[in-house]
Short mmCIF file of C-alpha atoms in Angstrom, two decimals:
data_model
loop_
_atom_site.label_atom_id
_atom_site.label_comp_id
_atom_site.label_asym_id
_atom_site.label_seq_id
_atom_site.Cartn_x
_atom_site.Cartn_y
_atom_site.Cartn_z
CA MET A 707 -77.81 -103.50 -106.34
CA LYS A 708 -77.18 -104.81 -102.81
CA LYS A 709 -75.00 -101.80 -102.03
CA PHE A 710 -77.66 -99.38 -103.26
CA LYS A 711 -80.41 -101.02 -101.23
CA LYS A 712 -78.45 -100.95 -97.99
CA ALA A 713 -77.35 -97.33 -98.41
CA MET A 714 -80.88 -96.36 -99.37
CA ALA A 715 -82.23 -98.04 -96.26
CA LEU A 716 -79.83 -96.18 -93.97
CA SER A 717 -80.91 -92.80 -95.29
CA LEU A 718 -84.52 -93.93 -95.23
CA ALA A 719 -84.29 -94.74 -91.54
CA ALA A 720 -82.95 -91.31 -90.71
CA ALA A 721 -85.34 -89.46 -93.00
CA MET A 722 -88.40 -91.32 -91.79
CA GLY A 723 -87.57 -90.61 -88.18
CA LEU A 724 -87.35 -86.90 -88.88
CA SER A 725 -90.13 -86.42 -91.39
CA LEU A 726 -92.86 -88.27 -89.54
CA VAL A 727 -92.20 -86.29 -86.40
CA ALA A 728 -92.13 -83.05 -88.40
CA CYS A 729 -95.49 -83.87 -89.96
CA GLY A 730 -97.01 -84.56 -86.57
CA LYS A 731 -98.11 -88.13 -87.42
CA ASP A 732 -98.69 -90.75 -84.75
CA ASP A 733 -97.69 -94.36 -85.41
CA ASP A 734 -101.27 -95.41 -85.96
CA LYS A 735 -101.51 -93.02 -88.91
CA LYS A 736 -98.68 -94.56 -90.90
CA ASP A 737 -99.72 -96.78 -93.75
CA ASP A 738 -98.31 -100.28 -94.00
CA LYS A 739 -95.86 -99.34 -96.75
CA THR A 740 -94.34 -96.51 -94.73
CA GLU A 741 -94.06 -98.61 -91.58
CA ALA A 742 -92.47 -101.48 -93.45
CA ALA A 743 -89.97 -99.12 -95.06
CA THR A 744 -89.00 -97.75 -91.67
CA GLU A 745 -88.41 -101.20 -90.22
CA ALA A 746 -86.35 -102.30 -93.21
CA ALA A 747 -84.30 -99.13 -93.08
CA THR A 748 -83.57 -99.52 -89.41
CA GLU A 749 -82.50 -103.12 -89.83
CA ALA A 750 -80.10 -102.26 -92.67
CA ALA A 751 -78.71 -99.05 -91.20
CA THR A 752 -75.91 -100.49 -89.07
CA GLU A 753 -74.67 -102.83 -91.78
CA ALA A 754 -74.64 -100.12 -94.44
CA ALA A 755 -72.88 -97.66 -92.16
CA THR A 756 -70.13 -100.09 -91.17
CA GLU A 757 -69.43 -100.92 -94.81
CA GLY A 758 -69.03 -97.19 -95.56
CA GLU A 759 -71.54 -97.28 -98.38
CA THR A 760 -73.86 -94.43 -97.43
CA GLU A 761 -71.97 -91.49 -98.87
CA ALA A 762 -71.97 -92.81 -102.41
CA ALA A 763 -75.70 -93.47 -102.38
CA THR A 764 -76.89 -90.45 -100.41
CA GLU A 765 -78.78 -88.80 -103.24
CA ALA A 766 -80.68 -91.92 -104.22
CA ALA A 767 -81.32 -92.78 -100.60
CA THR A 768 -82.76 -89.36 -99.86
CA GLU A 769 -85.07 -89.64 -102.83
CA ALA A 770 -86.31 -93.03 -101.66
CA ALA A 771 -86.86 -91.69 -98.16
CA THR A 772 -88.84 -88.76 -99.52
CA GLU A 773 -91.05 -91.05 -101.56
CA ALA A 774 -91.74 -93.29 -98.58
CA THR A 775 -92.64 -90.25 -96.48
CA ALA A 776 -94.93 -88.98 -99.24
CA ASP A 777 -96.74 -92.31 -99.29
CA GLY A 778 -97.43 -91.83 -95.61
CA ASP A 779 -98.59 -88.23 -96.13
CA ALA A 780 -101.07 -89.24 -98.82
CA ALA A 781 -102.34 -92.16 -96.76
CA ALA A 782 -102.93 -89.92 -93.75
CA LEU A 783 -104.88 -87.41 -95.84
CA VAL A 784 -107.01 -90.17 -97.36
CA ALA A 785 -107.67 -91.60 -93.89
CA ALA A 786 -108.90 -88.18 -92.77
CA ILE A 787 -111.73 -88.24 -95.34
CA THR A 788 -114.65 -89.61 -93.39
CA ASP A 789 -117.36 -87.84 -95.38
CA THR A 790 -117.73 -89.60 -98.74
CA SER A 791 -120.95 -87.93 -99.84
CA THR A 792 -120.44 -84.15 -99.54
CA LYS A 793 -119.23 -82.50 -102.76
CA ILE A 794 -116.87 -79.58 -103.07
CA ASN A 795 -116.82 -76.94 -105.82
CA VAL A 796 -113.58 -75.86 -107.47
CA TYR A 797 -113.92 -72.37 -109.01
CA SER A 798 -111.75 -70.91 -111.75
CA TRP A 799 -111.94 -68.63 -114.78
CA ASN A 800 -111.15 -70.99 -117.67
CA THR A 801 -110.68 -74.68 -118.49
CA GLU A 802 -107.06 -75.08 -117.37
CA LEU A 803 -107.57 -76.08 -113.75
CA GLY A 804 -110.45 -78.33 -114.75
CA ASP A 805 -108.07 -80.19 -117.05
CA ARG A 806 -105.49 -80.50 -114.25
CA LEU A 807 -108.07 -82.02 -111.92
CA LYS A 808 -107.86 -85.10 -114.15
CA TYR A 809 -104.68 -86.06 -112.31
CA PHE A 810 -106.51 -86.06 -108.99
CA LYS A 811 -109.51 -87.93 -110.35
CA ASP A 812 -107.35 -90.54 -112.07
CA LYS A 813 -105.46 -91.22 -108.85
CA TYR A 814 -108.52 -91.19 -106.60
CA PRO A 815 -111.47 -92.27 -108.77
CA GLU A 816 -113.51 -93.01 -105.67
CA TYR A 817 -113.68 -89.24 -105.02
CA ALA A 818 -113.95 -88.06 -108.62
CA ASP A 819 -117.67 -87.33 -108.51
CA LEU A 820 -117.28 -85.34 -105.30
CA VAL A 821 -115.09 -82.69 -106.93
CA VAL A 822 -117.15 -80.38 -109.16
CA TYR A 823 -115.46 -77.90 -111.46
CA GLN A 824 -117.03 -74.48 -111.99
CA ASN A 825 -115.60 -72.58 -114.97
CA LEU A 826 -116.79 -68.98 -114.74
CA GLY A 827 -115.47 -68.03 -118.18
CA LEU A 828 -114.16 -64.68 -116.96
CA GLY A 829 -110.77 -62.98 -116.99
CA GLY A 830 -108.79 -64.34 -114.06
CA THR A 831 -107.52 -60.89 -113.06
CA SER A 832 -110.78 -59.08 -113.74
CA ASP A 833 -113.04 -57.39 -111.24
CA ASP A 834 -115.85 -59.52 -112.66
CA TYR A 835 -114.08 -62.67 -111.47
CA LYS A 836 -113.48 -61.22 -108.01
CA THR A 837 -117.14 -60.21 -107.78
CA ALA A 838 -118.39 -63.58 -108.99
CA ILE A 839 -116.30 -65.44 -106.41
CA GLN A 840 -117.50 -63.20 -103.59
CA SER A 841 -121.10 -63.52 -104.71
CA ALA A 842 -120.84 -67.31 -104.73
CA ILE A 843 -119.31 -67.27 -101.25
CA ASP A 844 -122.04 -64.97 -99.94
CA ALA A 845 -124.80 -67.06 -101.53
CA GLY A 846 -123.61 -70.29 -99.91
CA GLY A 847 -125.63 -73.41 -100.65
CA ASP A 848 -124.74 -76.20 -103.04
CA ASN A 849 -122.60 -73.94 -105.26
CA TYR A 850 -120.42 -72.61 -102.45
CA PRO A 851 -116.76 -72.36 -103.62
CA SER A 852 -114.51 -74.70 -101.63
CA ILE A 853 -111.34 -74.25 -103.69
CA ILE A 854 -110.64 -70.98 -105.50
CA ALA A 855 -108.13 -70.55 -108.31
CA CYS A 856 -106.18 -67.29 -107.97
CA ASP A 857 -104.14 -65.86 -110.84
CA ASN A 858 -100.66 -64.82 -109.78
CA ASP A 859 -101.38 -61.16 -110.56
CA VAL A 860 -104.25 -60.99 -108.09
CA ALA A 861 -103.67 -64.03 -105.88
CA LEU A 862 -102.96 -61.99 -102.77
CA TYR A 863 -106.30 -60.25 -103.17
CA PHE A 864 -107.87 -63.60 -102.32
CA LEU A 865 -105.23 -65.20 -100.12
CA GLN A 866 -104.98 -62.24 -97.74
CA ASP A 867 -108.72 -62.44 -97.06
CA LYS A 868 -108.65 -64.45 -93.85
CA ASP A 869 -112.40 -63.98 -93.43
CA ASN A 870 -112.86 -66.34 -96.36
CA ILE A 871 -109.59 -68.26 -96.93
CA VAL A 872 -107.96 -70.52 -94.34
CA PRO A 873 -104.26 -71.29 -93.90
CA VAL A 874 -103.44 -74.61 -95.52
CA SER A 875 -102.19 -75.88 -92.16
CA GLU A 876 -105.81 -75.86 -90.98
CA ILE A 877 -106.78 -78.45 -93.59
CA GLY A 878 -103.85 -80.77 -92.84
CA ILE A 879 -101.21 -79.58 -95.31
CA THR A 880 -97.86 -79.37 -93.53
CA ASP A 881 -94.69 -77.52 -94.42
CA ALA A 882 -93.00 -80.89 -94.95
CA MET A 883 -95.58 -81.91 -97.54
CA TYR A 884 -94.87 -78.76 -99.55
CA SER A 885 -91.12 -78.79 -98.99
CA GLU A 886 -90.29 -79.51 -102.64
CA ALA A 887 -92.02 -76.32 -103.79
CA PHE A 888 -89.77 -73.59 -105.13
CA ASP A 889 -89.14 -71.05 -102.39
CA TYR A 890 -90.59 -68.06 -104.22
CA THR A 891 -94.03 -69.70 -104.45
CA VAL A 892 -94.00 -70.22 -100.68
CA GLU A 893 -92.87 -66.63 -100.09
CA TYR A 894 -95.60 -65.26 -102.31
CA ALA A 895 -98.48 -67.14 -100.70
CA THR A 896 -97.36 -66.63 -97.10
CA VAL A 897 -99.38 -64.00 -95.27
CA ASP A 898 -98.47 -62.97 -91.71
CA GLY A 899 -96.37 -66.09 -91.35
CA GLN A 900 -99.09 -68.47 -92.56
CA LEU A 901 -99.12 -70.29 -95.89
CA MET A 902 -102.49 -69.47 -97.45
CA GLY A 903 -102.34 -71.20 -100.83
CA LEU A 904 -100.49 -73.74 -102.95
CA THR A 905 -99.69 -73.81 -106.65
CA TRP A 906 -98.95 -76.70 -108.99
CA GLN A 907 -97.12 -74.35 -111.37
CA ALA A 908 -93.80 -72.62 -111.30
CA ALA A 909 -93.29 -69.99 -113.98
CA PRO A 910 -89.62 -68.98 -114.09
CA GLY A 911 -88.73 -66.45 -116.76
CA CYS A 912 -86.26 -66.75 -119.61
CA PHE A 913 -85.05 -65.02 -122.76
CA VAL A 914 -86.18 -66.69 -126.00
CA TYR A 915 -84.24 -65.86 -129.14
CA ARG A 916 -84.15 -66.72 -132.84
CA ASN A 917 -81.31 -69.06 -133.77
CA ASP A 918 -80.82 -67.72 -137.29
CA ILE A 919 -80.45 -64.13 -136.09
CA ALA A 920 -78.00 -65.21 -133.36
CA ASP A 921 -75.94 -67.01 -136.00
CA ASP A 922 -75.93 -63.93 -138.22
CA VAL A 923 -75.03 -61.38 -135.54
CA LEU A 924 -73.22 -63.33 -132.81
CA GLY A 925 -71.70 -66.05 -134.95
CA ALA A 926 -73.44 -68.89 -133.10
CA HIS A 927 -76.73 -69.65 -131.39
CA ASP A 928 -75.63 -72.02 -128.60
CA GLU A 929 -76.70 -71.24 -125.04
CA ALA A 930 -73.24 -70.19 -123.82
CA THR A 931 -72.74 -67.68 -126.63
CA VAL A 932 -76.13 -66.05 -126.27
CA GLN A 933 -76.18 -66.01 -122.48
CA GLU A 934 -72.85 -64.21 -122.52
CA ALA A 935 -74.38 -61.66 -124.88
CA VAL A 936 -77.31 -60.96 -122.54
CA LYS A 937 -75.76 -61.80 -119.17
CA ASP A 938 -76.46 -58.34 -117.73
CA TRP A 939 -78.07 -55.12 -118.91
CA ASP A 940 -74.83 -53.60 -120.18
CA ALA A 941 -74.16 -56.68 -122.28
CA PHE A 942 -77.79 -56.68 -123.38
CA LEU A 943 -77.57 -53.11 -124.71
CA ALA A 944 -74.23 -53.81 -126.38
CA THR A 945 -75.84 -56.75 -128.17
CA ALA A 946 -78.80 -54.55 -129.08
CA ASP A 947 -76.35 -52.23 -130.86
CA LYS A 948 -74.99 -55.17 -132.85
CA MET A 949 -78.53 -56.20 -133.78
CA LYS A 950 -79.34 -52.67 -134.88
CA GLU A 951 -76.30 -52.58 -137.15
CA LYS A 952 -77.75 -55.52 -139.08
CA ASN A 953 -81.31 -54.14 -139.12
CA TYR A 954 -82.69 -56.40 -136.42
CA LYS A 955 -84.58 -55.33 -133.31
CA MET A 956 -83.46 -56.66 -129.95
CA LEU A 957 -87.05 -56.86 -128.68
CA SER A 958 -90.52 -56.24 -130.00
CA GLY A 959 -91.36 -53.47 -127.54
CA PRO A 960 -89.71 -51.59 -124.65
CA ASP A 961 -92.13 -53.02 -122.10
CA ASP A 962 -90.86 -56.54 -122.79
CA VAL A 963 -88.32 -56.07 -119.97
CA LYS A 964 -90.89 -55.07 -117.36
CA TYR A 965 -91.34 -58.37 -115.52
CA VAL A 966 -87.60 -58.84 -115.22
CA TYR A 967 -87.21 -55.49 -113.51
CA LEU A 968 -90.24 -55.80 -111.26
CA ASP A 969 -88.91 -58.99 -109.70
CA GLN A 970 -85.74 -57.15 -108.68
CA ARG A 971 -87.60 -54.91 -106.26
CA THR A 972 -86.23 -54.86 -102.74
CA SER A 973 -89.34 -53.21 -101.30
CA PRO A 974 -93.08 -53.52 -102.00
CA TRP A 975 -95.26 -51.08 -103.88
CA VAL A 976 -97.25 -50.51 -100.68
CA ALA A 977 -96.11 -50.94 -97.07
CA ASP A 978 -98.13 -49.81 -94.05
CA ASP A 979 -100.61 -48.17 -96.44
CA LYS A 980 -97.86 -45.99 -97.91
CA LEU A 981 -96.80 -45.96 -101.56
CA ASN A 982 -93.17 -46.80 -102.16
CA ILE A 983 -91.29 -46.23 -105.41
CA ASP A 984 -88.52 -48.83 -105.46
CA SER A 985 -85.32 -48.14 -107.40
CA ALA A 986 -86.18 -51.09 -109.68
CA VAL A 987 -89.21 -49.11 -110.87
CA THR A 988 -87.19 -46.09 -111.91
CA ASP A 989 -84.52 -48.37 -113.39
CA TYR A 990 -87.21 -49.96 -115.54
CA LEU A 991 -88.51 -46.57 -116.69
CA GLU A 992 -84.98 -45.58 -117.74
CA MET A 993 -84.29 -48.87 -119.53
CA ALA A 994 -87.59 -48.81 -121.43
CA LYS A 995 -86.79 -45.25 -122.52
CA LYS A 996 -83.33 -46.30 -123.75
CA LEU A 997 -84.84 -49.15 -125.75
CA TYR A 998 -87.45 -46.82 -127.22
CA ASP A 999 -85.18 -43.89 -128.05
CA GLY A 1000 -82.35 -46.13 -129.23
CA ASP A 1001 -84.61 -47.73 -131.82
CA TYR A 1002 -83.80 -51.16 -130.40
CA THR A 1003 -87.43 -52.27 -130.63
CA ASN A 1004 -90.43 -51.96 -132.94
CA LYS A 1005 -92.14 -49.92 -130.20
CA THR A 1006 -95.02 -52.34 -129.76
CA ALA A 1007 -96.96 -52.89 -126.55
CA MET A 1008 -97.15 -56.35 -125.03
CA TRP A 1009 -100.02 -58.47 -126.39
CA ASN A 1010 -101.09 -56.09 -129.15
CA ASP A 1011 -101.35 -57.30 -132.76
CA ASP A 1012 -98.01 -55.84 -133.78
CA TRP A 1013 -96.30 -57.47 -130.80
CA ASN A 1014 -97.66 -60.86 -131.86
CA ALA A 1015 -96.79 -60.23 -135.52
CA ASN A 1016 -93.14 -59.74 -134.60
CA PHE A 1017 -92.74 -63.47 -134.00
CA SER A 1018 -92.36 -63.46 -137.78
CA GLY A 1019 -90.70 -60.08 -138.05
CA ASN A 1020 -87.17 -58.81 -137.52
CA VAL A 1021 -87.08 -59.30 -133.74
CA PHE A 1022 -84.23 -61.21 -132.10
CA GLY A 1023 -85.88 -62.13 -128.82
CA TYR A 1024 -88.71 -62.02 -126.32
CA PHE A 1025 -88.65 -62.24 -122.56
CA GLY A 1026 -90.92 -65.16 -121.80
CA CYS A 1027 -91.45 -67.99 -119.36
CA THR A 1028 -92.61 -71.59 -119.17
CA TRP A 1029 -96.14 -71.15 -120.50
CA PHE A 1030 -95.02 -68.43 -122.91
CA VAL A 1031 -92.83 -70.88 -124.83
CA TYR A 1032 -95.60 -73.40 -125.35
CA TRP A 1033 -98.67 -71.25 -125.73
CA CYS A 1034 -97.58 -67.87 -127.07
CA ILE A 1035 -95.19 -68.67 -129.91
CA PRO A 1036 -97.27 -69.29 -133.06
CA ASN A 1037 -96.51 -72.58 -134.79
CA ASP A 1038 -96.38 -70.81 -138.18
CA SER A 1039 -93.93 -68.12 -137.01
CA LYS A 1040 -90.22 -67.68 -137.65
CA PHE A 1041 -89.56 -68.50 -133.99
CA TYR A 1042 -91.26 -71.88 -133.88
CA GLY A 1043 -88.64 -74.63 -134.15
CA ASN A 1044 -86.00 -71.98 -134.85
CA CYS A 1045 -85.50 -70.56 -131.37
CA SER A 1046 -83.69 -71.37 -128.15
CA MET A 1047 -83.71 -69.92 -124.65
CA VAL A 1048 -81.34 -68.79 -121.93
CA GLN A 1049 -81.83 -67.25 -118.51
CA GLY A 1050 -81.02 -63.68 -119.58
CA PRO A 1051 -79.84 -60.83 -117.31
CA LYS A 1052 -81.78 -61.75 -114.15
CA SER A 1053 -84.00 -64.43 -112.62
CA TYR A 1054 -87.68 -63.55 -112.60
CA HIS A 1055 -91.12 -65.11 -112.86
CA TRP A 1056 -94.22 -64.49 -114.92
CA GLY A 1057 -97.58 -65.92 -113.96
CA GLY A 1058 -98.91 -68.93 -112.09
CA THR A 1059 -102.14 -70.04 -110.43
CA TYR A 1060 -102.59 -70.48 -106.68
CA LEU A 1061 -105.29 -72.52 -104.95
CA GLY A 1062 -106.97 -71.37 -101.74
CA VAL A 1063 -109.48 -73.25 -99.58
CA THR A 1064 -112.44 -71.40 -98.13
CA LYS A 1065 -113.39 -71.11 -94.49
CA ASP A 1066 -116.76 -72.85 -94.86
CA CYS A 1067 -115.64 -75.60 -97.22
CA PRO A 1068 -117.97 -78.48 -96.28
CA ASN A 1069 -115.35 -81.21 -96.83
CA LYS A 1070 -111.92 -79.83 -95.95
CA PRO A 1071 -110.16 -83.24 -95.85
CA LEU A 1072 -111.20 -83.82 -99.46
CA ALA A 1073 -110.03 -80.33 -100.43
CA ALA A 1074 -106.71 -81.06 -98.73
CA LEU A 1075 -106.25 -84.23 -100.77
CA VAL A 1076 -106.97 -82.31 -103.99
CA LEU A 1077 -104.35 -79.67 -103.13
CA TYR A 1078 -101.84 -82.29 -102.03
CA THR A 1079 -102.22 -84.34 -105.21
CA LEU A 1080 -101.89 -81.39 -107.58
CA CYS A 1081 -99.30 -79.41 -105.63
CA CYS A 1082 -97.26 -81.85 -103.49
CA ASP A 1083 -97.45 -85.35 -104.98
CA LYS A 1084 -94.19 -85.85 -106.89
CA ASP A 1085 -95.43 -88.68 -109.11
CA ALA A 1086 -98.72 -87.05 -110.02
CA MET A 1087 -96.95 -83.75 -110.72
CA ALA A 1088 -94.24 -85.35 -112.85
CA LYS A 1089 -96.92 -87.03 -114.93
CA LEU A 1090 -98.83 -83.75 -115.18
CA SER A 1091 -95.68 -81.96 -116.37
CA GLU A 1092 -94.80 -84.58 -118.93
CA GLU A 1093 -98.30 -84.68 -120.40
CA THR A 1094 -99.31 -81.00 -120.26
CA LEU A 1095 -95.87 -79.28 -120.48
CA ASP A 1096 -96.55 -77.35 -117.27
CA PHE A 1097 -93.31 -76.72 -115.38
CA VAL A 1098 -94.57 -77.96 -112.03
CA ASN A 1099 -93.82 -76.50 -108.63
CA ASN A 1100 -92.03 -79.54 -107.27
CA LYS A 1101 -88.25 -79.75 -107.38
CA ALA A 1102 -88.19 -83.52 -107.02
CA ALA A 1103 -90.70 -84.02 -109.84
CA MET A 1104 -88.80 -81.74 -112.21
CA LYS A 1105 -85.45 -83.26 -111.23
CA SER A 1106 -86.80 -86.71 -112.04
CA LEU A 1107 -87.73 -85.54 -115.55
CA ILE A 1108 -84.40 -83.81 -116.03
CA ASP A 1109 -82.47 -86.88 -114.88
CA ALA A 1110 -84.53 -89.01 -117.27
CA GLY A 1111 -83.61 -86.73 -120.17
CA LYS A 1112 -87.20 -85.71 -120.77
CA GLY A 1113 -88.38 -82.26 -121.83
CA ALA A 1114 -86.92 -81.66 -125.31
CA SER A 1115 -89.10 -79.02 -126.95
CA GLU A 1116 -90.26 -78.94 -130.56
CA VAL A 1117 -90.91 -75.21 -130.18
CA LEU A 1118 -87.28 -74.70 -129.20
CA GLY A 1119 -85.95 -76.79 -132.06
CA GLY A 1120 -85.18 -79.74 -129.80
CA GLN A 1121 -83.57 -77.82 -126.94
CA ASN A 1122 -84.47 -79.11 -123.48
CA PRO A 1123 -85.33 -76.08 -121.32
CA LEU A 1124 -86.02 -77.86 -118.03
CA SER A 1125 -82.58 -77.43 -116.45
CA ILE A 1126 -82.52 -73.72 -117.27
CA TRP A 1127 -85.96 -73.19 -115.76
CA TYR A 1128 -85.07 -75.32 -112.74
CA GLU A 1129 -82.04 -73.16 -111.94
CA ALA A 1130 -83.92 -69.95 -112.71
CA ALA A 1131 -86.78 -70.84 -110.37
CA GLN A 1132 -84.36 -71.14 -107.48
CA GLY A 1133 -83.10 -67.59 -108.00
CA ILE A 1134 -86.50 -65.86 -107.71
CA SER A 1135 -87.65 -63.96 -104.65
CA LEU A 1136 -91.18 -62.60 -104.17
CA LYS A 1137 -90.96 -61.29 -100.62
CA ASN A 1138 -92.18 -57.88 -101.76
CA ALA A 1139 -95.44 -58.84 -103.47
CA THR A 1140 -98.68 -57.10 -102.49
CA GLU A 1141 -102.32 -57.37 -103.45
CA TYR A 1142 -102.01 -54.02 -105.24
CA ASP A 1143 -99.32 -55.13 -107.69
CA SER A 1144 -101.52 -55.86 -110.68
CA THR A 1145 -103.26 -52.47 -110.57
CA ILE A 1146 -100.16 -50.40 -109.85
CA ASN A 1147 -98.19 -52.28 -112.50
CA GLY A 1148 -100.88 -51.08 -114.92
CA PHE A 1149 -100.25 -47.51 -113.79
CA LEU A 1150 -96.55 -48.13 -114.39
CA ASP A 1151 -97.33 -49.24 -117.96
CA THR A 1152 -99.21 -46.03 -118.65
CA ALA A 1153 -96.49 -43.87 -117.12
CA SER A 1154 -93.75 -45.66 -119.06
CA GLN A 1155 -95.58 -45.25 -122.35
CA ALA A 1156 -96.02 -41.53 -121.67
CA TYR A 1157 -92.32 -41.16 -120.86
CA ASN A 1158 -91.22 -43.12 -123.91
CA SER A 1159 -93.37 -41.10 -126.29
CA GLY A 1160 -92.29 -37.77 -124.83
CA GLU A 1161 -95.69 -36.93 -123.39
CA VAL A 1162 -93.89 -36.56 -120.05
CA LYS A 1163 -90.30 -35.35 -120.04
CA SER A 1164 -88.60 -37.14 -117.16
CA VAL A 1165 -88.63 -40.15 -114.87
CA ASP A 1166 -89.78 -37.85 -112.08
CA ASP A 1167 -92.78 -36.83 -114.15
CA ALA A 1168 -93.57 -40.47 -114.91
CA VAL A 1169 -93.38 -41.30 -111.20
CA ALA A 1170 -95.66 -38.34 -110.45
CA ASN A 1171 -98.24 -39.86 -112.81
CA ILE A 1172 -98.04 -43.19 -110.98
CA LYS A 1173 -98.54 -41.43 -107.66
CA SER A 1174 -101.56 -39.58 -108.98
CA ASP A 1175 -103.13 -42.75 -110.33
CA VAL A 1176 -102.57 -44.57 -107.03
CA GLN A 1177 -104.06 -41.73 -105.04
CA ASN A 1178 -107.15 -41.72 -107.25
CA ALA A 1179 -107.58 -45.49 -107.03
CA TYR A 1180 -106.78 -45.97 -103.33
CA SER A 1181 -107.61 -42.99 -101.20
CA PHE A 1182 -106.35 -44.75 -98.06
CA ILE A 1183 -102.82 -45.14 -99.44
CA THR A 1184 -100.50 -42.31 -98.40
CA VAL A 1185 -98.66 -40.81 -101.35
CA GLU A 1186 -95.74 -38.50 -100.79
#
């Protein structure tokens, strides 16, 4: 124990010296716990270094240093709240974010009554939600939205609006505070070099498969066997042939691969007001057609009744993600308790909710503390993950659960998916996201369905349909 404490203190001294400067804190803003930790670390540093103990304890020491820094971050944000009477409204489309606010209110009960949740009861990606938010902003007054929940599919619609949303740096959230976030979530919410929103969720994708079918066709259902069988698209199609030979379908529908392909784009749908057709788009159209024509699926469309029914049908697997596993697999289906998951051919994401703070928020320090607690506070986020099954957007929080052996899933028959998701989340890149993605992805769905069914005869024809739809929807976008 003595060795651990001394090595921890050495790393703590170094980390504190760097992190507090990076966060722009003056000495008078450190809380007592942080200051005491710094002094203790400095005192122990020389002794630990001379005994050569630091290397063995580096990982634990870094963790301790991070926690001490986080204590100082939270204390500084609390100290910045001088207005303890002005309420803020948190707007969203359903009950989820309201439930997550419990973790803020439990930690800071003195501010609980100042944070008011407004559930609009609308589709998070709908035009009705966008209109309702804008109307509430325009109306001002007591119901003015201070924090806005933004679904991943339309988040940039809100976060790019600098007339209404402020960079998080303007409310006191630093890069260092959010440093444990997975990189792709930072990429996605960064607009013109400024981070405009935070998220408490990460939603890395995966491939979920039925164990009994894997045993029948592949001879085993362990992760290594199945990942090898779906490690890339060539292997995936070869496995689909094996499934077909035994009267199973590889997937429910051809569009099940869409999100995997879309995250492989190397260029955005729209750049400089010009439509761009990335090679990943045409690759997806070709793959969906192969799955359709090859009779490797039941030719359903995502979310329709037949697609849902196939959880108890003859389907081997679904491409899913964190929330998909827990909230989309019916507990009376053949998948529930009889399935496992692997990464699949590529890293990708599916979903998430970002939080933006409005320009005229009447209590920005309070809003900052809400965002920090839900999206940066390791302990609060680890508790949130353990209790709600959200895979949270904090590497340290998720690593703490993984190291503690937590996360075994009843849905997955006892498999613990956290390590797979953790690795997958680090392989995602969203540098090419735009505010138009949700709408144009819908056009892609329509074009793919027409190509699969034979209504259009080629990929070029399908692309022409996408271009036509974009031109009709956005007259200012150049289409060539």
